[in-house]
mmCIF file of C-alpha atoms and ligand atoms in Angstrom:
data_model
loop_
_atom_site.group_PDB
_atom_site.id
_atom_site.type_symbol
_atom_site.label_atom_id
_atom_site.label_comp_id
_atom_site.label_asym_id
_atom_site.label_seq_id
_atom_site.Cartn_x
_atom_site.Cartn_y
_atom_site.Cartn_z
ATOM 1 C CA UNK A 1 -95.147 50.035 -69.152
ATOM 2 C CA UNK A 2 -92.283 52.714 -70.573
ATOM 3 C CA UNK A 3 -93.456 55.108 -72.920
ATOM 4 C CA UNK A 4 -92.968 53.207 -76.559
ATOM 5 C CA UNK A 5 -92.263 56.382 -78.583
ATOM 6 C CA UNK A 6 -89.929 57.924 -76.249
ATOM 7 C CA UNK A 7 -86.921 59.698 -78.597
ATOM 8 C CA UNK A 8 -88.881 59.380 -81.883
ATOM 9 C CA UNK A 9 -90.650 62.175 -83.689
ATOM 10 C CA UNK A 10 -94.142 61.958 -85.586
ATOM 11 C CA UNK A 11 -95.817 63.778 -87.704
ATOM 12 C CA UNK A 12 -99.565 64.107 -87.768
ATOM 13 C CA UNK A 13 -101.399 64.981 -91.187
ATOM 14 C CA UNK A 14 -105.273 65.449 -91.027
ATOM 15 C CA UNK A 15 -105.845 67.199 -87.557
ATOM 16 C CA UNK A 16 -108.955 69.475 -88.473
ATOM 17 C CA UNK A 17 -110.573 69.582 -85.042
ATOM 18 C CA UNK A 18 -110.483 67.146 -82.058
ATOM 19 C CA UNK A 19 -112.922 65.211 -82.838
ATOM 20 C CA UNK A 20 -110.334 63.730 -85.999
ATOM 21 C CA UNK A 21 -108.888 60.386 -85.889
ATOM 22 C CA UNK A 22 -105.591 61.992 -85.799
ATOM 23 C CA UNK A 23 -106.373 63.879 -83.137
ATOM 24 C CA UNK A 24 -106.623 60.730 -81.028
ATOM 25 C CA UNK A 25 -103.442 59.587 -82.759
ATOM 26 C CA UNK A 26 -101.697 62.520 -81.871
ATOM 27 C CA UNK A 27 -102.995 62.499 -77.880
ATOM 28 C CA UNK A 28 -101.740 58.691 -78.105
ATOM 29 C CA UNK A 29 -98.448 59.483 -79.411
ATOM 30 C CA UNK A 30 -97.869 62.371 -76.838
ATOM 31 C CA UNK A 31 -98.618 60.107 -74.207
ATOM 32 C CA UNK A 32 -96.020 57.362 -75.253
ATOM 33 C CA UNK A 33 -93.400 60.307 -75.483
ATOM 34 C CA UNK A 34 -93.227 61.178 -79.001
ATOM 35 C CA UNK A 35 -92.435 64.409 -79.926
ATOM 36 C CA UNK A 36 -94.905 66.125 -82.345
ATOM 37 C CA UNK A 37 -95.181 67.839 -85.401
ATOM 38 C CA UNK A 38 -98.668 68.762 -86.633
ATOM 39 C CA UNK A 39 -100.040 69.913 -90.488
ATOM 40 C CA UNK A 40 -103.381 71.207 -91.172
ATOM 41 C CA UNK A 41 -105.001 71.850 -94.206
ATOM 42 C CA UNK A 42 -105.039 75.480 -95.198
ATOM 43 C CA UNK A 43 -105.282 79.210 -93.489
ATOM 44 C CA UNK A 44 -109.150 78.193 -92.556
ATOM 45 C CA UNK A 45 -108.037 75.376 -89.778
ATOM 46 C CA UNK A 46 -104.629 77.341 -88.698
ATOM 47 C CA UNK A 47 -105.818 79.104 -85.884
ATOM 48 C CA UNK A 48 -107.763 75.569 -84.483
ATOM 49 C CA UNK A 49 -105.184 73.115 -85.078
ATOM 50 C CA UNK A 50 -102.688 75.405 -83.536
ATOM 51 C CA UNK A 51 -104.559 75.463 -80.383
ATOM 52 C CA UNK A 52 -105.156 71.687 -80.420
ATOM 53 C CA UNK A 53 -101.461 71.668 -80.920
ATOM 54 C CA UNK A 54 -100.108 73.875 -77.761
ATOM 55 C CA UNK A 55 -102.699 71.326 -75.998
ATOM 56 C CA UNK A 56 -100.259 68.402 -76.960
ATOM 57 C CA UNK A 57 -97.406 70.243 -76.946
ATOM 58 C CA UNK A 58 -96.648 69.869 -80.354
ATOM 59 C CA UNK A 59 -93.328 71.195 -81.422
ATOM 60 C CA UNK A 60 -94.150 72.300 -84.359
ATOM 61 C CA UNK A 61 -97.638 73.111 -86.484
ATOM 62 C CA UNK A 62 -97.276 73.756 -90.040
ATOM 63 C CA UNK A 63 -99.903 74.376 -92.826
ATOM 64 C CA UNK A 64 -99.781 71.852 -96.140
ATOM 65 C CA UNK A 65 -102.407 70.824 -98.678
ATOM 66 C CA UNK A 66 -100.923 67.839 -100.000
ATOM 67 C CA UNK A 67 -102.822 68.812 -103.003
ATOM 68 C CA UNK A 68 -100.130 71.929 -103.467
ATOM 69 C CA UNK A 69 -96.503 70.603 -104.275
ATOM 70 C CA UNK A 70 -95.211 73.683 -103.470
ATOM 71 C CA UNK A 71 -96.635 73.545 -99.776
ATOM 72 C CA UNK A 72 -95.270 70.165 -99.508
ATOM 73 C CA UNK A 73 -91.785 71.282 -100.790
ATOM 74 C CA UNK A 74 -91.902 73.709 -98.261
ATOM 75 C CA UNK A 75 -92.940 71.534 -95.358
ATOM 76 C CA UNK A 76 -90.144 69.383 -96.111
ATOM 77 C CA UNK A 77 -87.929 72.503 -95.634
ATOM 78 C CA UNK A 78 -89.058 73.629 -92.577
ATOM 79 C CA UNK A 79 -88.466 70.063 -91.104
ATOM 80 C CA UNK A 80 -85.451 69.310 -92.883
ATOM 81 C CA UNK A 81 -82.977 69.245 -89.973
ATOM 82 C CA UNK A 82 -85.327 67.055 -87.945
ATOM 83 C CA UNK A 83 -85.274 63.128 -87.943
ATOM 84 C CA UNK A 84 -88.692 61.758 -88.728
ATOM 85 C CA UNK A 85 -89.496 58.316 -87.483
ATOM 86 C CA UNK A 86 -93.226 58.224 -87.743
ATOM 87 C CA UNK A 87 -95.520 59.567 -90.352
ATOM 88 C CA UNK A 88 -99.549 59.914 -89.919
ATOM 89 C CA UNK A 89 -101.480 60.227 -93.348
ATOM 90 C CA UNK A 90 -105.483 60.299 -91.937
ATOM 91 C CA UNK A 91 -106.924 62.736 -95.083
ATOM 92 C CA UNK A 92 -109.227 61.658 -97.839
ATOM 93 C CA UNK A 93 -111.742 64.305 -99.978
ATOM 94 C CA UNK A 94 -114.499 63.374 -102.408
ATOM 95 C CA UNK A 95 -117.084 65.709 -103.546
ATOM 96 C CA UNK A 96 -120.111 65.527 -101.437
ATOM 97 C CA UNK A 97 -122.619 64.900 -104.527
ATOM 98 C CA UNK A 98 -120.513 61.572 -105.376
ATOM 99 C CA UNK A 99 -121.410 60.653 -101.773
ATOM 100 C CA UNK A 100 -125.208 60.868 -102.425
ATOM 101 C CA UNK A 101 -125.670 60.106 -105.971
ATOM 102 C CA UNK A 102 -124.976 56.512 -107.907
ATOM 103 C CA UNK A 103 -121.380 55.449 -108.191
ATOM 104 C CA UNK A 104 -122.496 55.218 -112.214
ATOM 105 C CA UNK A 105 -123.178 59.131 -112.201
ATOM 106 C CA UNK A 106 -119.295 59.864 -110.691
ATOM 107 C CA UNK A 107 -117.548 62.379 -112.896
ATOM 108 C CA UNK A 108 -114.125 62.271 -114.391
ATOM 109 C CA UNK A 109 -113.235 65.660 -112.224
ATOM 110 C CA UNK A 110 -114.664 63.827 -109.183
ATOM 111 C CA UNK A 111 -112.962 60.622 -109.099
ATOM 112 C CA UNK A 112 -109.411 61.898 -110.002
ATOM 113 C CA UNK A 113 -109.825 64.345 -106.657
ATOM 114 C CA UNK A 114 -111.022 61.697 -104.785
ATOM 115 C CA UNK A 115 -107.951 59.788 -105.810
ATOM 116 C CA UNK A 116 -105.561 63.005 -105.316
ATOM 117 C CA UNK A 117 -106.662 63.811 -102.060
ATOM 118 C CA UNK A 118 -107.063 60.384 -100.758
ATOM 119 C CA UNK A 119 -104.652 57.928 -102.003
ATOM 120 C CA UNK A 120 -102.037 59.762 -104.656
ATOM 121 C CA UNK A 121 -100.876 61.521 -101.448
ATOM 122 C CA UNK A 122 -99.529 58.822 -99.729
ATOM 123 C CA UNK A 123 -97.066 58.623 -102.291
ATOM 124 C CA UNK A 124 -96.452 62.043 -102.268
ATOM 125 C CA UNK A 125 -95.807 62.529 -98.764
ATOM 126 C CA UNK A 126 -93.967 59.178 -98.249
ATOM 127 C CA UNK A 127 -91.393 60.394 -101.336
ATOM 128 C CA UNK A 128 -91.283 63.786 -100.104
ATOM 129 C CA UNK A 129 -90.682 62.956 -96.181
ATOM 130 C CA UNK A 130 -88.799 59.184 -96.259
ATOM 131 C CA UNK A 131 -85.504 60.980 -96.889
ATOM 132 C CA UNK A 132 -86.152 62.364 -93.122
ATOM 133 C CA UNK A 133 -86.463 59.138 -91.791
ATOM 134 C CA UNK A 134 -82.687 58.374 -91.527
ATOM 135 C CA UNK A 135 -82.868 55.592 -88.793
ATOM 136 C CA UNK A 136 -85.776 54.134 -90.712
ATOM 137 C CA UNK A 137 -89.829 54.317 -89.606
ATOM 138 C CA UNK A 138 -93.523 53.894 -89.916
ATOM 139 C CA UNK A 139 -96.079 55.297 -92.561
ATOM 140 C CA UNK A 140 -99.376 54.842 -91.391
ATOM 141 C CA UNK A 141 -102.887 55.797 -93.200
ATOM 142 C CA UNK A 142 -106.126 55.530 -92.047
ATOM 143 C CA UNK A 143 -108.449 53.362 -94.573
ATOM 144 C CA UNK A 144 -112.330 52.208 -94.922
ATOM 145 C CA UNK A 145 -113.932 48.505 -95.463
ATOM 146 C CA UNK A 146 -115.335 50.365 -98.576
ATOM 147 C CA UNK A 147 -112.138 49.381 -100.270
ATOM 148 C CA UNK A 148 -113.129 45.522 -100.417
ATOM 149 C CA UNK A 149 -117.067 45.488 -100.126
ATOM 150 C CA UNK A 150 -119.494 48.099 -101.247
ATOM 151 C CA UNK A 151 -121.068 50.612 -98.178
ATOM 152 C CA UNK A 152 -124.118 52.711 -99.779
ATOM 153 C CA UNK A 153 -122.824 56.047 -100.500
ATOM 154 C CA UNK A 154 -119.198 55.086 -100.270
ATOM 155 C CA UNK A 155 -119.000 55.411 -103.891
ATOM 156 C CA UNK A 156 -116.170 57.209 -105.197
ATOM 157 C CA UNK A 157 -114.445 57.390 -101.827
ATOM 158 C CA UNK A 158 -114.579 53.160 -101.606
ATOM 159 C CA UNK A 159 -112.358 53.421 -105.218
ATOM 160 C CA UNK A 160 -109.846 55.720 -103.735
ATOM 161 C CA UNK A 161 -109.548 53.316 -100.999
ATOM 162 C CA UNK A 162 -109.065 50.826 -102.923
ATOM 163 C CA UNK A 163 -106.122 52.660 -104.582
ATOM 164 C CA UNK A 164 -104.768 53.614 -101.073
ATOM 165 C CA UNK A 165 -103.927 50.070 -99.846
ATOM 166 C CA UNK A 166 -102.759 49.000 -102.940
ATOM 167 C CA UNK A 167 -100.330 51.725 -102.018
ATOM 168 C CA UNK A 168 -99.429 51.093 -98.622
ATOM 169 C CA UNK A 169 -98.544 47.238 -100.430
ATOM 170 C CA UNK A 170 -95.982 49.339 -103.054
ATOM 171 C CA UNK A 171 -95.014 51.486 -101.033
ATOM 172 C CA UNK A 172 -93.831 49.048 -98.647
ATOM 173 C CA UNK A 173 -91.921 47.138 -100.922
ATOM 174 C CA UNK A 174 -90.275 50.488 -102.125
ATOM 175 C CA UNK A 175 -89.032 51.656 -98.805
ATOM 176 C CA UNK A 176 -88.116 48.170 -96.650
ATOM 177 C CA UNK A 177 -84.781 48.319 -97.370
ATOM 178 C CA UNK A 178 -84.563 51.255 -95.893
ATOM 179 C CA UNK A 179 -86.360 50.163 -92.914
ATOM 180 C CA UNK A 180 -89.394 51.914 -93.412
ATOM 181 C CA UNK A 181 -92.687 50.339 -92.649
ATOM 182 C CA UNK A 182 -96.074 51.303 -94.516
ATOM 183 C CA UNK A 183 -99.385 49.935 -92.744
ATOM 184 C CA UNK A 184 -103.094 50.989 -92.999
ATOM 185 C CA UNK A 185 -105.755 51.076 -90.530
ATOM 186 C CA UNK A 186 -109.227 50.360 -91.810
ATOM 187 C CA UNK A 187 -111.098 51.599 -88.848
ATOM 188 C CA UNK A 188 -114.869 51.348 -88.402
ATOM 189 C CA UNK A 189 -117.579 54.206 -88.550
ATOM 190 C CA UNK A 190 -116.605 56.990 -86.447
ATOM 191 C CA UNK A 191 -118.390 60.034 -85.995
ATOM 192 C CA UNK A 192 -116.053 62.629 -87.641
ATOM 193 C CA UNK A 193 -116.026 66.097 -89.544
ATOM 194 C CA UNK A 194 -116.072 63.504 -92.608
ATOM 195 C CA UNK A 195 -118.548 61.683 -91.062
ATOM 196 C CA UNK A 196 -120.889 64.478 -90.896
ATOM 197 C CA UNK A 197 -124.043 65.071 -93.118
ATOM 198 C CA UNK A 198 -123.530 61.607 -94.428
ATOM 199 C CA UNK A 199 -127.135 60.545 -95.433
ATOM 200 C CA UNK A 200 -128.180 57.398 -92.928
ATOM 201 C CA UNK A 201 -124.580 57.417 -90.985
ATOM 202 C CA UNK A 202 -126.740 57.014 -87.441
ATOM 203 C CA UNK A 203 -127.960 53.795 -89.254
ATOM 204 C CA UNK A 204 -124.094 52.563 -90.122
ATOM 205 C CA UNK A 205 -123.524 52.859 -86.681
ATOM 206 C CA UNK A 206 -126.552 51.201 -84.922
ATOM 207 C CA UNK A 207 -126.294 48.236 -87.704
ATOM 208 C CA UNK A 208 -122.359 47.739 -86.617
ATOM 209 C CA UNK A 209 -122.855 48.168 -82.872
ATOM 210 C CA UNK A 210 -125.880 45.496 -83.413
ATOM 211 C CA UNK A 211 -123.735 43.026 -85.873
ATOM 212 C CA UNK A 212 -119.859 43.821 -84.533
ATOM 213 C CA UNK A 213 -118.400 40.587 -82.497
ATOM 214 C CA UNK A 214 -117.571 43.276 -79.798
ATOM 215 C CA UNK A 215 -121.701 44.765 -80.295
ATOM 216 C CA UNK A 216 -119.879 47.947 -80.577
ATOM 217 C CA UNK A 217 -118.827 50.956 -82.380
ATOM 218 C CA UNK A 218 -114.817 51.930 -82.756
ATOM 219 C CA UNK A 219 -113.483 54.500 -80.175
ATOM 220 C CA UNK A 220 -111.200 56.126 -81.691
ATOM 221 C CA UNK A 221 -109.034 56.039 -78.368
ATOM 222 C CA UNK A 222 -108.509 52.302 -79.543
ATOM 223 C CA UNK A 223 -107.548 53.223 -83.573
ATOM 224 C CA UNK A 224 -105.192 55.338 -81.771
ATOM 225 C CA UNK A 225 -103.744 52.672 -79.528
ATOM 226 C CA UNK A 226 -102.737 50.434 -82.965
ATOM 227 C CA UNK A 227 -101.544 53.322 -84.219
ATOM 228 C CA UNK A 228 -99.387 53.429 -81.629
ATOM 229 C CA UNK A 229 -98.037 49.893 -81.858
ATOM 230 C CA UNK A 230 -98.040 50.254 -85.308
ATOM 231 C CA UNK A 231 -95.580 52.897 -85.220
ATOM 232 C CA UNK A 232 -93.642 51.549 -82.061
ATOM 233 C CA UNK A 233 -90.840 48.607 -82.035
ATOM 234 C CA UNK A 234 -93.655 46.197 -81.222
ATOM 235 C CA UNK A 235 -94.466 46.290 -84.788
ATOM 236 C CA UNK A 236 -91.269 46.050 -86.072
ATOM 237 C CA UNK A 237 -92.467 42.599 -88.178
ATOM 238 C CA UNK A 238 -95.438 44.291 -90.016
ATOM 239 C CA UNK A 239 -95.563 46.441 -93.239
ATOM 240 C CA UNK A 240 -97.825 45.772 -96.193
ATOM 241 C CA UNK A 241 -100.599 45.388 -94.319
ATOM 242 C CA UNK A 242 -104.016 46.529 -93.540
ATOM 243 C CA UNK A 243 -105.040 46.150 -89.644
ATOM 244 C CA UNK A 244 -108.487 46.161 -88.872
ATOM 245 C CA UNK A 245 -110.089 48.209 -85.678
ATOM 246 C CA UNK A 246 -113.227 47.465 -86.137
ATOM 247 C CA UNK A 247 -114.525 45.839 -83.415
ATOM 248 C CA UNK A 248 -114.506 42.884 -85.646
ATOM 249 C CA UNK A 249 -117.464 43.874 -88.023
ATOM 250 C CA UNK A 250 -115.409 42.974 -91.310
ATOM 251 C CA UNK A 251 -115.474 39.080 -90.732
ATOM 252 C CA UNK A 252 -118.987 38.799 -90.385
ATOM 253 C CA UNK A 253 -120.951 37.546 -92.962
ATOM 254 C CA UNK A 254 -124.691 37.407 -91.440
ATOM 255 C CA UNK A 255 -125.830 38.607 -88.348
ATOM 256 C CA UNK A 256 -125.695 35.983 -85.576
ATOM 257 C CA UNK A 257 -129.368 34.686 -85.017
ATOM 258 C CA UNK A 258 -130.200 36.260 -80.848
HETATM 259 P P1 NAD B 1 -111.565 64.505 -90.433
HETATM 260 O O1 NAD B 1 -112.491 65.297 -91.295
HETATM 261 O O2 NAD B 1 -111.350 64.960 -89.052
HETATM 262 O O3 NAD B 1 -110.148 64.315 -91.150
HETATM 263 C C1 NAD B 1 -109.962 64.405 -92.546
HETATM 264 C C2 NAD B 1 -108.759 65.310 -92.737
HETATM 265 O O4 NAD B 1 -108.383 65.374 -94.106
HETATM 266 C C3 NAD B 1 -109.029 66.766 -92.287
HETATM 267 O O5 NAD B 1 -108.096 67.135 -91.307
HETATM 268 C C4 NAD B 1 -108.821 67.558 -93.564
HETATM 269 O O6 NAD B 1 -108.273 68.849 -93.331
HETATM 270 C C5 NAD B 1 -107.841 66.660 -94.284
HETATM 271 N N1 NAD B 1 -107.723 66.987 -95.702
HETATM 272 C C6 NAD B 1 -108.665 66.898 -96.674
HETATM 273 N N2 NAD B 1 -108.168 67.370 -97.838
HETATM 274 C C7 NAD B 1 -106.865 67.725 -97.592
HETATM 275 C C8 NAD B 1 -105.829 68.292 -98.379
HETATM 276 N N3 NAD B 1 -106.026 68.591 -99.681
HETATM 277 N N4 NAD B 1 -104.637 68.538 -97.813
HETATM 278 C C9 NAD B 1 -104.422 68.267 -96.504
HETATM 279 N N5 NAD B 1 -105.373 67.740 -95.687
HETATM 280 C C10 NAD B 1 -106.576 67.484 -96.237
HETATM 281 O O7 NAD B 1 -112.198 63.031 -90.461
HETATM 282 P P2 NAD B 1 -111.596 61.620 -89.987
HETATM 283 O O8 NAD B 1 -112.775 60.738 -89.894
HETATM 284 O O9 NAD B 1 -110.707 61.800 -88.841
HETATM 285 O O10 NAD B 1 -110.766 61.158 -91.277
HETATM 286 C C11 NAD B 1 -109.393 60.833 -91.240
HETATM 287 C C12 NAD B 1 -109.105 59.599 -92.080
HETATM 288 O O11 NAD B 1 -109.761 58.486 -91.490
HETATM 289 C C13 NAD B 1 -109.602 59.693 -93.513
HETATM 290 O O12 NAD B 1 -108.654 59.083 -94.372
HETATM 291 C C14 NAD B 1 -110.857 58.848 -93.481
HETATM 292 O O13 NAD B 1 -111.151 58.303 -94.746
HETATM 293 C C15 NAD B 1 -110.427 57.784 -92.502
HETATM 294 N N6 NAD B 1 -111.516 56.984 -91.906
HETATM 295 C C16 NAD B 1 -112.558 57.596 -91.275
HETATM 296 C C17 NAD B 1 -113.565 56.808 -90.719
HETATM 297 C C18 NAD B 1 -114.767 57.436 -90.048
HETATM 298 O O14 NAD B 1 -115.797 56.754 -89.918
HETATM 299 N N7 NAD B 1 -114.674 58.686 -89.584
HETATM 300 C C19 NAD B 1 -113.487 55.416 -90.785
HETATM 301 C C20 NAD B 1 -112.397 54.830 -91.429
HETATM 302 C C21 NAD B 1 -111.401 55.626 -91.987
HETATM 303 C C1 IMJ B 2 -118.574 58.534 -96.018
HETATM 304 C C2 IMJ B 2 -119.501 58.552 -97.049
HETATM 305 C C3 IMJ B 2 -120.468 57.560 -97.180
HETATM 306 C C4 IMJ B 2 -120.528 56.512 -96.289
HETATM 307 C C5 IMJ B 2 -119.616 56.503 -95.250
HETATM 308 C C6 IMJ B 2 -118.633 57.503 -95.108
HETATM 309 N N1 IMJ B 2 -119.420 55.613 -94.225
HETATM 310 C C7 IMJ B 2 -118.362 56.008 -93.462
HETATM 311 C C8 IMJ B 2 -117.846 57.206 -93.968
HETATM 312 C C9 IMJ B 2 -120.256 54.428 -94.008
HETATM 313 C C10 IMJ B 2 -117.849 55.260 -92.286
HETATM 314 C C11 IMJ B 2 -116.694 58.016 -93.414
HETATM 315 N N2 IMJ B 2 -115.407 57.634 -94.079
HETATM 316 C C12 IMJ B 2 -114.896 56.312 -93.830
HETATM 317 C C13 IMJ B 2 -114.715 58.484 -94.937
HETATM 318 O O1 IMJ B 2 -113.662 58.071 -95.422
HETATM 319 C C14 IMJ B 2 -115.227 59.815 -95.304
HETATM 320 C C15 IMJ B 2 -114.672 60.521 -96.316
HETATM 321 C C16 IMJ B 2 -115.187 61.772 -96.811
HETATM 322 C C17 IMJ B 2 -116.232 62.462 -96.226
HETATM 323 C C18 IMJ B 2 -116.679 63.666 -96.805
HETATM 324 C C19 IMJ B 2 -117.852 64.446 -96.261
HETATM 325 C C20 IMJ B 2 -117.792 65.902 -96.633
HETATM 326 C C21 IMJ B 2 -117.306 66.143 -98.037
HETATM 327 N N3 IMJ B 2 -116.422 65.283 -98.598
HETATM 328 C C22 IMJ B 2 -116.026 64.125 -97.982
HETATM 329 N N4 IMJ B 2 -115.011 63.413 -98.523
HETATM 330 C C23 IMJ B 2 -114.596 62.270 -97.960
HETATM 331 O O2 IMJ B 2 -117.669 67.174 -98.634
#
């Protein structure tokens, strides 16, 4: 099959390490021909996500934490001769106490960065990088089942969710007529960076891989590959919505009786 990003240009936000979902998004996109622009989040992961970039050939790696509108601003300004046709949101941040403690305790402080970080920056991005897209495009974020059901320890993070693919529906709505999709992936448990230290996560992932229709955990090889369609004139028909890769764990009510 021909590459189906050739002649379009992405840009990939929440590369920490290579273990990151959009890492695999990125490596995907390369692939299908895309050319590629990386951020990362701060001095601390420049001098990694720069090397994970020359490995893809990235054209470009900039630094921006969407948190900072003046490192936004000036992300739009380095890329503001280029034509964007894909953008890759895949960052959320709660504190780690609200991801341990009761979702009753969660502070004021706590749930407005969780919302910042994680869904509030959607819009952000998508206002401050849609004017790029002059031949239209595809938003994509990367979302959680702990938006519709409640995961232990989810908490705060399940809210922002929540928020995020209400979102991707207004946002969508905002930016069709300039033919500009807006999509989420709700992908399952993946051991991440974000995934890390998360009290009983080995347990979330035997329970799905023992539950899942597929009896298996995501790869995030195959997040990647919907990100790709996603993105690619094979989903030029979808916007609005939420796509599942999740080896089918959301539709299942009980466990099937062995
Ligand atoms: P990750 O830790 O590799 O990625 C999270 C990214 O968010 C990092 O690159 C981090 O630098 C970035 N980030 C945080 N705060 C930021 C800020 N202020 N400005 C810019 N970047 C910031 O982990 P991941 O699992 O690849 O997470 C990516 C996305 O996938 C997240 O939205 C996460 O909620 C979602 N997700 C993860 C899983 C999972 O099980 N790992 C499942 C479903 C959805
Ligand atoms: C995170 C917390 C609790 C349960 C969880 C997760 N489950 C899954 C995740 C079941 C799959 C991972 N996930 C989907 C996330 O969105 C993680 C977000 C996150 C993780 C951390 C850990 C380190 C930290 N802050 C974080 N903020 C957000 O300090």
């Amino acid at each position: 099959m021909s590459q189906l990003l050739a002649g379009k240009t992405a840009i990939v936000l929440g590369v920490a390490n290579k273990w990151s979902i959009a890492y695999a998004i990125a490596e995907a996109y390369r692939r299908e021909g895309a050319r590629l622009i990386l951020t990362y989040q701060g001095e601390r992961l420049k001098a990694t996500v720069e090397d994970l970039g020359k490995e893809l050939g990235a054209a470009l790696v900039l630094n921006c934490d969407v948190t900072k509108e003046e490192e936004l601003a000036a992300l739009v300004t380095a890329i503001s001769g280029e034509k964007l046709d894909v953008i890759v949101h895949s960052i959320a941040f709660a504190n780690r106490e609200d991801l341990s403690r009761p979702f009753l305790e969660t502070s004021r402080d706590g749930y407005l960065l969780a919302q910042e970080v994680s869904s509030y920056s959607l819009v952000s991005v998508s206002r401050a990088l849609a004017p790029l897209m002059t031949e239209g495009g595809a938003i994509l974020t990367l979302s959680y089942l702990g938006s519709v059901r409640v995961i232990p320890n989810y908490n705060v993070m399940g809210v922002a969710k929540a928020a995020l693919e209400a979102c991707v529906r207004y946002l969508a709505s905002d930016l069709g007529a300039r033919a500009i999709r807006v999509n989420a992936i709700s992908a399952g448990p993946i051991k991440t960076a974000s995934a890390r230290g998360i009290k009983d996560f080995s347990k979330v992932l035997d329970g799905v891989a023992a539950i899942s229709p597929l009896r298996r955990n995501t790869d995030p090889a195959e997040v990647a590959d919907t990100a790709v369609f996603l993105a690619s004139h094979l989903g030029r028909g979808v916007t609005g919505n939420v796509v599942y890769v999740d080896a089918g764990f959301q539709v299942m009510g009980l466990p099937t009786p062995d």
